[in-house]
Amino acid sequence: MTQQMTLSFWLGNYPNTAALKKGEVRSDLVALDFPEVKVANRGFKSIVRDAKYDVGELAIGTYLQAKSYDKPYVLLPAVVMGRGQHHTIAYNPERGTLRPSDLNGRRVGVRAYTQTTGGWLRGILADDYGVDVNKVRWITFEDPHLAEYHDPDIVERAPEGKELVQMLLDGEIDAAIVGDSLPDPRLKHLIPNPDEAARKWAASHGGVPINHMVVVRDHISKSRPDAVKDIFRMLGESKNAAELPESGTALDALRFGIEANRRSLEIIIDYCLRQRLIPRRFTVDELFDDTTRILGG
């Protein structure tokens, strides 16, 4: 009988991961050890720099960069976090009305230039709103997850001690990528009707943008494909246990399988290449190996 192996798994706390992390979804092949996670993205640097975890949630933009530098992980076709991106950029209307097309020549704050949300949003702004993202000055506050990567010359580090929201309120930056919710009532979404815009984008582009997927150490995928397949199964069962209203629809942000995610992966690869985040255009299939490529049918 195959011995059960124990693997460390960096995984955030979401409705779709709750059953797995509570032990309600189990495996005879693999036992998963979950470290405490407060904010999932705080573990990404240790994954790609130190290979700290056997299995991990990882931003897709970070994975594409990790793939560029031959980091020892392979992608599973399992999305654990995805969303529309249109609502994530804001401006301060007290300093005048700002439209997306006004961003050329402006200063826009973002946690890091390599942040996946920023990658999606810059692509959307370029393709749908006429923004030349190379004419925007991107003001950042953190290093890239990959030590090997260096920001392009359109990126500037904010002065030490400065905070993104306060810089936006003070007029030191013109807009900022702020995440899921507006952090101050004085701010306003830059893209009008962002939820409707995101729904239209998903309908026309074949799915909701991917934020985070799951990666596994490549040697585990090679030596224990049975365990990797069972991890994929457990992730799917945990998602199903959450009974998410969008599951299986065009607005399903948590898709499983390569074909279900192919178009979104093609788009983010294109965006990352155009934004100088990766050195070459990957094919979707080369993000996976012989074990993970067949998961999800």
Short mmCIF file of the C-alpha atoms (twelve columns), coordinates in Angstrom:
data_MODEL
# 
_entry.id   MODEL 
# 
loop_
_atom_site.group_PDB 
_atom_site.id 
_atom_site.type_symbol 
_atom_site.label_atom_id 
_atom_site.label_alt_id 
_atom_site.label_comp_id 
_atom_site.label_asym_id 
_atom_site.label_seq_id 
_atom_site.Cartn_x 
_atom_site.Cartn_y 
_atom_site.Cartn_z 
_atom_site.pdbx_PDB_model_num 
ATOM 1   C CA . MET A 1   0.000   0.000  0.000   1 
ATOM 2   C CA . THR A 2   1.307   3.484  -0.897  1 
ATOM 3   C CA . GLN A 3   2.424   5.375  2.189   1 
ATOM 4   C CA . GLN A 4   0.602   8.608  2.971   1 
ATOM 5   C CA . MET A 5   2.884   11.622 2.553   1 
ATOM 6   C CA . THR A 6   2.640   14.898 4.461   1 
ATOM 7   C CA . LEU A 7   2.965   18.120 2.470   1 
ATOM 8   C CA . SER A 8   3.037   21.746 3.580   1 
ATOM 9   C CA . PHE A 9   0.419   23.863 1.794   1 
ATOM 10  C CA . TRP A 10  0.308   27.671 1.831   1 
ATOM 11  C CA . LEU A 11  -3.372  28.410 1.192   1 
ATOM 12  C CA . GLY A 12  -5.578  31.388 1.948   1 
ATOM 13  C CA . ASN A 13  -8.878  31.356 3.775   1 
ATOM 14  C CA . TYR A 14  -11.791 31.517 1.331   1 
ATOM 15  C CA . PRO A 15  -15.231 29.888 1.176   1 
ATOM 16  C CA . ASN A 16  -13.883 27.565 -1.536  1 
ATOM 17  C CA . THR A 17  -10.931 26.419 0.612   1 
ATOM 18  C CA . ALA A 18  -12.750 26.139 3.953   1 
ATOM 19  C CA . ALA A 19  -13.757 22.473 3.708   1 
ATOM 20  C CA . LEU A 20  -10.223 21.462 2.765   1 
ATOM 21  C CA . LYS A 21  -8.570  23.448 5.533   1 
ATOM 22  C CA . LYS A 22  -11.052 22.190 8.138   1 
ATOM 23  C CA . GLY A 23  -10.269 18.587 7.229   1 
ATOM 24  C CA . GLU A 24  -13.743 17.923 5.862   1 
ATOM 25  C CA . VAL A 25  -12.160 16.811 2.573   1 
ATOM 26  C CA . ARG A 26  -9.572  14.072 3.065   1 
ATOM 27  C CA . SER A 27  -7.144  11.820 1.235   1 
ATOM 28  C CA . ASP A 28  -5.566  8.439  1.943   1 
ATOM 29  C CA . LEU A 29  -2.552  9.474  -0.128  1 
ATOM 30  C CA . VAL A 30  -1.604  12.860 1.270   1 
ATOM 31  C CA . ALA A 31  -1.956  14.735 4.548   1 
ATOM 32  C CA . LEU A 32  -1.809  18.500 4.200   1 
ATOM 33  C CA . ASP A 33  -0.170  20.746 6.777   1 
ATOM 34  C CA . PHE A 34  -1.572  24.277 6.604   1 
ATOM 35  C CA . PRO A 35  0.454   27.083 8.226   1 
ATOM 36  C CA . GLU A 36  -1.499  30.032 9.580   1 
ATOM 37  C CA . VAL A 37  -2.308  32.456 6.772   1 
ATOM 38  C CA . LYS A 38  -3.577  35.972 7.427   1 
ATOM 39  C CA . VAL A 39  -2.941  37.447 3.975   1 
ATOM 40  C CA . ALA A 40  -2.171  34.950 1.228   1 
ATOM 41  C CA . ASN A 41  0.134   37.176 -0.800  1 
ATOM 42  C CA . ARG A 42  2.527   37.541 2.145   1 
ATOM 43  C CA . GLY A 43  3.725   33.999 1.510   1 
ATOM 44  C CA . PHE A 44  4.382   34.337 -2.210  1 
ATOM 45  C CA . LYS A 45  7.914   35.677 -1.845  1 
ATOM 46  C CA . SER A 46  8.973   32.732 0.334   1 
ATOM 47  C CA . ILE A 47  7.539   30.319 -2.240  1 
ATOM 48  C CA . VAL A 48  9.414   31.692 -5.235  1 
ATOM 49  C CA . ARG A 49  12.608  32.715 -3.438  1 
ATOM 50  C CA . ASP A 50  13.017  29.908 -0.896  1 
ATOM 51  C CA . ALA A 51  10.747  27.085 -2.157  1 
ATOM 52  C CA . LYS A 52  9.396   27.061 1.397   1 
ATOM 53  C CA . TYR A 53  6.190   25.079 0.790   1 
ATOM 54  C CA . ASP A 54  5.476   21.845 -1.043  1 
ATOM 55  C CA . VAL A 55  2.175   23.175 -2.373  1 
ATOM 56  C CA . GLY A 56  1.069   26.773 -2.486  1 
ATOM 57  C CA . GLU A 57  -1.417  29.357 -3.592  1 
ATOM 58  C CA . LEU A 58  0.395   31.754 -5.902  1 
ATOM 59  C CA . ALA A 59  -0.550  34.765 -8.004  1 
ATOM 60  C CA . ILE A 60  -0.568  33.865 -11.675 1 
ATOM 61  C CA . GLY A 61  1.654   36.823 -12.560 1 
ATOM 62  C CA . THR A 62  4.178   35.689 -9.968  1 
ATOM 63  C CA . TYR A 63  4.047   32.142 -11.323 1 
ATOM 64  C CA . LEU A 64  4.751   33.344 -14.856 1 
ATOM 65  C CA . GLN A 65  7.797   35.185 -13.567 1 
ATOM 66  C CA . ALA A 66  8.852   32.152 -11.512 1 
ATOM 67  C CA . LYS A 67  8.577   30.035 -14.652 1 
ATOM 68  C CA . SER A 68  10.824  32.538 -16.431 1 
ATOM 69  C CA . TYR A 69  13.521  31.991 -13.806 1 
ATOM 70  C CA . ASP A 70  13.158  28.189 -13.637 1 
ATOM 71  C CA . LYS A 71  11.793  28.063 -10.104 1 
ATOM 72  C CA . PRO A 72  11.001  24.481 -8.976  1 
ATOM 73  C CA . TYR A 73  7.199   24.613 -9.157  1 
ATOM 74  C CA . VAL A 74  4.590   23.483 -11.637 1 
ATOM 75  C CA . LEU A 75  1.075   24.851 -12.050 1 
ATOM 76  C CA . LEU A 76  -2.140  23.005 -11.225 1 
ATOM 77  C CA . PRO A 77  -5.177  24.039 -13.322 1 
ATOM 78  C CA . ALA A 78  -7.080  25.133 -10.220 1 
ATOM 79  C CA . VAL A 79  -8.060  28.745 -9.534  1 
ATOM 80  C CA . VAL A 80  -8.525  29.591 -5.861  1 
ATOM 81  C CA . MET A 81  -9.029  33.336 -6.284  1 
ATOM 82  C CA . GLY A 82  -10.305 35.310 -9.246  1 
ATOM 83  C CA . ARG A 83  -12.408 38.408 -9.793  1 
ATOM 84  C CA . GLY A 84  -13.297 41.238 -12.089 1 
ATOM 85  C CA . GLN A 85  -10.591 43.907 -11.938 1 
ATOM 86  C CA . HIS A 86  -12.402 47.053 -13.015 1 
ATOM 87  C CA . HIS A 87  -13.347 48.134 -9.482  1 
ATOM 88  C CA . THR A 88  -9.809  48.016 -8.108  1 
ATOM 89  C CA . ILE A 89  -8.563  51.420 -9.324  1 
ATOM 90  C CA . ALA A 90  -9.685  54.660 -7.665  1 
ATOM 91  C CA . TYR A 91  -9.104  58.402 -7.724  1 
ATOM 92  C CA . ASN A 92  -9.879  61.399 -5.494  1 
ATOM 93  C CA . PRO A 93  -12.758 63.410 -7.024  1 
ATOM 94  C CA . GLU A 94  -12.011 66.338 -4.697  1 
ATOM 95  C CA . ARG A 95  -9.074  67.045 -7.000  1 
ATOM 96  C CA . GLY A 96  -11.174 66.994 -10.156 1 
ATOM 97  C CA . THR A 97  -12.856 64.451 -12.370 1 
ATOM 98  C CA . LEU A 98  -10.585 61.798 -13.815 1 
ATOM 99  C CA . ARG A 99  -11.395 59.344 -16.593 1 
ATOM 100 C CA . PRO A 100 -9.395  56.269 -17.576 1 
ATOM 101 C CA . SER A 101 -8.325  57.975 -20.810 1 
ATOM 102 C CA . ASP A 102 -6.808  60.794 -18.735 1 
ATOM 103 C CA . LEU A 103 -4.139  58.545 -17.217 1 
ATOM 104 C CA . ASN A 104 -1.495  59.110 -19.904 1 
ATOM 105 C CA . GLY A 105 1.257   61.187 -18.300 1 
ATOM 106 C CA . ARG A 106 -0.195  60.735 -14.806 1 
ATOM 107 C CA . ARG A 107 1.135   59.059 -11.660 1 
ATOM 108 C CA . VAL A 108 -0.634  55.879 -10.525 1 
ATOM 109 C CA . GLY A 109 0.092   54.068 -7.275  1 
ATOM 110 C CA . VAL A 110 0.212   50.287 -6.976  1 
ATOM 111 C CA . ARG A 111 1.589   48.026 -4.243  1 
ATOM 112 C CA . ALA A 112 4.145   46.543 -6.648  1 
ATOM 113 C CA . TYR A 113 4.513   46.791 -10.418 1 
ATOM 114 C CA . THR A 114 4.494   42.990 -10.565 1 
ATOM 115 C CA . GLN A 115 1.213   42.657 -8.635  1 
ATOM 116 C CA . THR A 116 -1.163  40.480 -10.671 1 
ATOM 117 C CA . THR A 117 -4.091  42.860 -10.186 1 
ATOM 118 C CA . GLY A 118 -1.963  45.626 -11.664 1 
ATOM 119 C CA . GLY A 119 -1.036  43.424 -14.613 1 
ATOM 120 C CA . TRP A 120 -4.665  42.696 -15.396 1 
ATOM 121 C CA . LEU A 121 -5.748  46.288 -14.933 1 
ATOM 122 C CA . ARG A 122 -3.011  47.785 -17.096 1 
ATOM 123 C CA . GLY A 123 -3.970  45.381 -19.879 1 
ATOM 124 C CA . ILE A 124 -7.645  46.269 -19.571 1 
ATOM 125 C CA . LEU A 125 -6.889  50.005 -19.495 1 
ATOM 126 C CA . ALA A 126 -4.708  49.678 -22.596 1 
ATOM 127 C CA . ASP A 127 -7.074  47.517 -24.632 1 
ATOM 128 C CA . ASP A 128 -10.427 48.991 -23.655 1 
ATOM 129 C CA . TYR A 129 -9.801  52.567 -22.494 1 
ATOM 130 C CA . GLY A 130 -7.007  53.870 -24.714 1 
ATOM 131 C CA . VAL A 131 -4.343  54.167 -22.024 1 
ATOM 132 C CA . ASP A 132 -0.686  53.942 -23.051 1 
ATOM 133 C CA . VAL A 133 0.599   52.245 -19.910 1 
ATOM 134 C CA . ASN A 134 4.180   53.132 -20.876 1 
ATOM 135 C CA . LYS A 135 3.275   56.815 -20.558 1 
ATOM 136 C CA . VAL A 136 2.028   56.351 -16.995 1 
ATOM 137 C CA . ARG A 137 4.407   56.727 -14.051 1 
ATOM 138 C CA . TRP A 138 3.803   53.730 -11.762 1 
ATOM 139 C CA . ILE A 139 4.534   54.512 -8.103  1 
ATOM 140 C CA . THR A 140 5.266   51.386 -6.072  1 
ATOM 141 C CA . PHE A 141 5.732   50.494 -2.416  1 
ATOM 142 C CA . GLU A 142 7.151   46.957 -2.431  1 
ATOM 143 C CA . ASP A 143 9.797   44.881 -4.189  1 
ATOM 144 C CA . PRO A 144 8.859   42.228 -6.751  1 
ATOM 145 C CA . HIS A 145 8.392   38.717 -5.373  1 
ATOM 146 C CA . LEU A 146 11.191  37.487 -7.656  1 
ATOM 147 C CA . ALA A 147 14.607  38.788 -6.609  1 
ATOM 148 C CA . GLU A 148 15.868  38.339 -10.181 1 
ATOM 149 C CA . TYR A 149 13.318  40.734 -11.679 1 
ATOM 150 C CA . HIS A 150 13.958  44.473 -11.988 1 
ATOM 151 C CA . ASP A 151 11.167  46.976 -12.607 1 
ATOM 152 C CA . PRO A 152 11.184  48.826 -15.948 1 
ATOM 153 C CA . ASP A 153 12.025  52.520 -16.191 1 
ATOM 154 C CA . ILE A 154 8.375   53.601 -16.018 1 
ATOM 155 C CA . VAL A 155 8.329   52.541 -12.344 1 
ATOM 156 C CA . GLU A 156 9.291   54.745 -9.400  1 
ATOM 157 C CA . ARG A 157 9.517   53.760 -5.730  1 
ATOM 158 C CA . ALA A 158 7.503   55.930 -3.347  1 
ATOM 159 C CA . PRO A 159 9.562   57.725 -0.686  1 
ATOM 160 C CA . GLU A 160 10.154  55.743 2.495   1 
ATOM 161 C CA . GLY A 161 7.254   56.050 4.927   1 
ATOM 162 C CA . LYS A 162 4.700   57.144 2.348   1 
ATOM 163 C CA . GLU A 163 1.345   55.330 2.178   1 
ATOM 164 C CA . LEU A 164 -0.614  54.723 -1.007  1 
ATOM 165 C CA . VAL A 165 -4.017  55.998 0.128   1 
ATOM 166 C CA . GLN A 166 -2.640  59.106 1.804   1 
ATOM 167 C CA . MET A 167 -0.612  59.948 -1.283  1 
ATOM 168 C CA . LEU A 168 -3.817  59.700 -3.316  1 
ATOM 169 C CA . LEU A 169 -5.722  61.928 -0.916  1 
ATOM 170 C CA . ASP A 170 -2.870  64.455 -0.857  1 
ATOM 171 C CA . GLY A 171 -2.631  64.611 -4.644  1 
ATOM 172 C CA . GLU A 172 0.865   63.128 -4.824  1 
ATOM 173 C CA . ILE A 173 -0.528  60.468 -7.147  1 
ATOM 174 C CA . ASP A 174 -3.490  60.791 -9.490  1 
ATOM 175 C CA . ALA A 175 -4.998  57.314 -9.135  1 
ATOM 176 C CA . ALA A 176 -4.225  54.100 -7.293  1 
ATOM 177 C CA . ILE A 177 -4.898  50.391 -7.478  1 
ATOM 178 C CA . VAL A 178 -6.481  49.870 -4.079  1 
ATOM 179 C CA . GLY A 179 -7.948  46.359 -4.170  1 
ATOM 180 C CA . ASP A 180 -11.420 45.015 -3.536  1 
ATOM 181 C CA . SER A 181 -12.968 47.929 -1.642  1 
ATOM 182 C CA . LEU A 182 -12.481 51.678 -1.547  1 
ATOM 183 C CA . PRO A 183 -10.319 52.360 1.531   1 
ATOM 184 C CA . ASP A 184 -11.654 55.888 2.061   1 
ATOM 185 C CA . PRO A 185 -15.158 57.314 1.450   1 
ATOM 186 C CA . ARG A 186 -13.684 60.299 -0.378  1 
ATOM 187 C CA . LEU A 187 -12.411 58.082 -3.180  1 
ATOM 188 C CA . LYS A 188 -14.292 57.056 -6.308  1 
ATOM 189 C CA . HIS A 189 -13.936 54.242 -8.825  1 
ATOM 190 C CA . LEU A 190 -12.012 55.393 -11.893 1 
ATOM 191 C CA . ILE A 191 -13.892 53.093 -14.282 1 
ATOM 192 C CA . PRO A 192 -17.617 53.944 -14.363 1 
ATOM 193 C CA . ASN A 193 -20.030 51.161 -13.379 1 
ATOM 194 C CA . PRO A 194 -17.115 48.798 -12.692 1 
ATOM 195 C CA . ASP A 195 -19.186 45.725 -11.839 1 
ATOM 196 C CA . GLU A 196 -21.130 45.910 -15.091 1 
ATOM 197 C CA . ALA A 197 -17.917 46.596 -17.010 1 
ATOM 198 C CA . ALA A 198 -16.350 43.515 -15.417 1 
ATOM 199 C CA . ARG A 199 -19.335 41.329 -16.351 1 
ATOM 200 C CA . LYS A 200 -19.168 42.499 -19.960 1 
ATOM 201 C CA . TRP A 201 -15.422 41.879 -20.024 1 
ATOM 202 C CA . ALA A 202 -15.859 38.323 -18.711 1 
ATOM 203 C CA . ALA A 203 -18.574 37.602 -21.263 1 
ATOM 204 C CA . SER A 204 -16.468 38.843 -24.174 1 
ATOM 205 C CA . HIS A 205 -13.144 37.354 -23.039 1 
ATOM 206 C CA . GLY A 206 -14.225 33.877 -22.006 1 
ATOM 207 C CA . GLY A 207 -14.054 34.132 -18.254 1 
ATOM 208 C CA . VAL A 208 -13.255 36.067 -15.108 1 
ATOM 209 C CA . PRO A 209 -9.617  37.180 -14.668 1 
ATOM 210 C CA . ILE A 210 -7.452  34.776 -12.668 1 
ATOM 211 C CA . ASN A 211 -5.669  36.089 -9.594  1 
ATOM 212 C CA . HIS A 212 -4.343  33.040 -7.719  1 
ATOM 213 C CA . MET A 213 -3.835  29.419 -8.733  1 
ATOM 214 C CA . VAL A 214 -2.094  26.484 -7.028  1 
ATOM 215 C CA . VAL A 215 1.469   25.313 -7.584  1 
ATOM 216 C CA . VAL A 216 3.296   22.186 -6.434  1 
ATOM 217 C CA . ARG A 217 6.985   21.342 -6.202  1 
ATOM 218 C CA . ASP A 218 8.017   19.824 -9.506  1 
ATOM 219 C CA . HIS A 219 9.812   16.849 -7.942  1 
ATOM 220 C CA . ILE A 220 6.609   15.879 -6.111  1 
ATOM 221 C CA . SER A 221 4.623   16.063 -9.338  1 
ATOM 222 C CA . LYS A 222 7.159   13.755 -10.978 1 
ATOM 223 C CA . SER A 223 7.582   11.279 -8.108  1 
ATOM 224 C CA . ARG A 224 4.032   11.212 -6.715  1 
ATOM 225 C CA . PRO A 225 1.548   12.058 -9.466  1 
ATOM 226 C CA . ASP A 226 -1.105  10.157 -7.508  1 
ATOM 227 C CA . ALA A 227 -0.767  12.589 -4.602  1 
ATOM 228 C CA . VAL A 228 -0.922  15.615 -6.906  1 
ATOM 229 C CA . LYS A 229 -4.075  14.292 -8.552  1 
ATOM 230 C CA . ASP A 230 -5.625  13.829 -5.123  1 
ATOM 231 C CA . ILE A 231 -4.754  17.381 -4.104  1 
ATOM 232 C CA . PHE A 232 -6.527  18.593 -7.235  1 
ATOM 233 C CA . ARG A 233 -9.535  16.424 -6.367  1 
ATOM 234 C CA . MET A 234 -9.670  17.801 -2.831  1 
ATOM 235 C CA . LEU A 235 -9.486  21.391 -4.057  1 
ATOM 236 C CA . GLY A 236 -12.427 20.726 -6.365  1 
ATOM 237 C CA . GLU A 237 -14.485 19.041 -3.664  1 
ATOM 238 C CA . SER A 238 -13.767 21.901 -1.280  1 
ATOM 239 C CA . LYS A 239 -14.966 24.396 -3.881  1 
ATOM 240 C CA . ASN A 240 -18.121 22.358 -4.482  1 
ATOM 241 C CA . ALA A 241 -18.811 22.223 -0.751  1 
ATOM 242 C CA . ALA A 242 -18.987 26.019 -0.675  1 
ATOM 243 C CA . GLU A 243 -21.988 26.010 -3.062  1 
ATOM 244 C CA . LEU A 244 -20.894 29.219 -4.736  1 
ATOM 245 C CA . PRO A 245 -23.707 30.831 -6.750  1 
ATOM 246 C CA . GLU A 246 -21.576 31.424 -9.867  1 
ATOM 247 C CA . SER A 247 -20.093 27.918 -10.007 1 
ATOM 248 C CA . GLY A 248 -20.316 26.452 -13.496 1 
ATOM 249 C CA . THR A 249 -21.517 29.707 -15.090 1 
ATOM 250 C CA . ALA A 250 -19.782 32.285 -17.268 1 
ATOM 251 C CA . LEU A 251 -19.084 34.311 -14.119 1 
ATOM 252 C CA . ASP A 252 -17.373 31.428 -12.309 1 
ATOM 253 C CA . ALA A 253 -14.085 32.916 -11.107 1 
ATOM 254 C CA . LEU A 254 -12.785 29.597 -9.744  1 
ATOM 255 C CA . ARG A 255 -12.394 27.404 -12.802 1 
ATOM 256 C CA . PHE A 256 -10.733 24.002 -12.859 1 
ATOM 257 C CA . GLY A 257 -9.000  22.387 -15.828 1 
ATOM 258 C CA . ILE A 258 -6.771  23.801 -18.550 1 
ATOM 259 C CA . GLU A 259 -9.473  24.328 -21.163 1 
ATOM 260 C CA . ALA A 260 -11.706 26.179 -18.707 1 
ATOM 261 C CA . ASN A 261 -8.824  28.559 -17.967 1 
ATOM 262 C CA . ARG A 262 -7.043  28.623 -21.325 1 
ATOM 263 C CA . ARG A 263 -8.369  31.951 -22.580 1 
ATOM 264 C CA . SER A 264 -7.735  33.784 -19.301 1 
ATOM 265 C CA . LEU A 265 -4.215  32.351 -19.170 1 
ATOM 266 C CA . GLU A 266 -3.541  33.404 -22.763 1 
ATOM 267 C CA . ILE A 267 -4.645  36.936 -21.941 1 
ATOM 268 C CA . ILE A 268 -2.543  37.324 -18.786 1 
ATOM 269 C CA . ILE A 269 0.498   35.885 -20.595 1 
ATOM 270 C CA . ASP A 270 -0.012  38.509 -23.312 1 
ATOM 271 C CA . TYR A 271 -0.466  41.303 -20.777 1 
ATOM 272 C CA . CYS A 272 2.657   40.274 -18.846 1 
ATOM 273 C CA . LEU A 273 4.747   40.141 -22.011 1 
ATOM 274 C CA . ARG A 274 3.563   43.559 -23.184 1 
ATOM 275 C CA . GLN A 275 4.271   45.046 -19.758 1 
ATOM 276 C CA . ARG A 276 7.821   43.639 -19.623 1 
ATOM 277 C CA . LEU A 277 6.984   41.352 -16.717 1 
ATOM 278 C CA . ILE A 278 8.169   38.216 -18.547 1 
ATOM 279 C CA . PRO A 279 10.829  37.860 -21.271 1 
ATOM 280 C CA . ARG A 280 8.928   35.652 -23.704 1 
ATOM 281 C CA . ARG A 281 5.445   34.430 -24.557 1 
ATOM 282 C CA . PHE A 282 4.677   31.102 -22.891 1 
ATOM 283 C CA . THR A 283 2.150   28.715 -24.328 1 
ATOM 284 C CA . VAL A 284 -0.560  27.722 -21.878 1 
ATOM 285 C CA . ASP A 285 0.397   24.060 -22.060 1 
ATOM 286 C CA . GLU A 286 4.006   24.614 -21.033 1 
ATOM 287 C CA . LEU A 287 2.877   26.049 -17.692 1 
ATOM 288 C CA . PHE A 288 1.943   22.489 -16.722 1 
ATOM 289 C CA . ASP A 289 3.751   19.138 -16.706 1 
ATOM 290 C CA . ASP A 290 2.665   15.648 -17.707 1 
ATOM 291 C CA . THR A 291 0.917   15.162 -14.362 1 
ATOM 292 C CA . THR A 292 -0.942  18.459 -14.056 1 
ATOM 293 C CA . ARG A 293 -1.723  18.936 -17.755 1 
ATOM 294 C CA . ILE A 294 -4.377  16.206 -17.716 1 
ATOM 295 C CA . LEU A 295 -6.125  17.287 -14.526 1 
ATOM 296 C CA . GLY A 296 -9.690  18.440 -14.891 1 
ATOM 297 C CA . GLY A 297 -10.272 16.663 -18.169 1 
# 
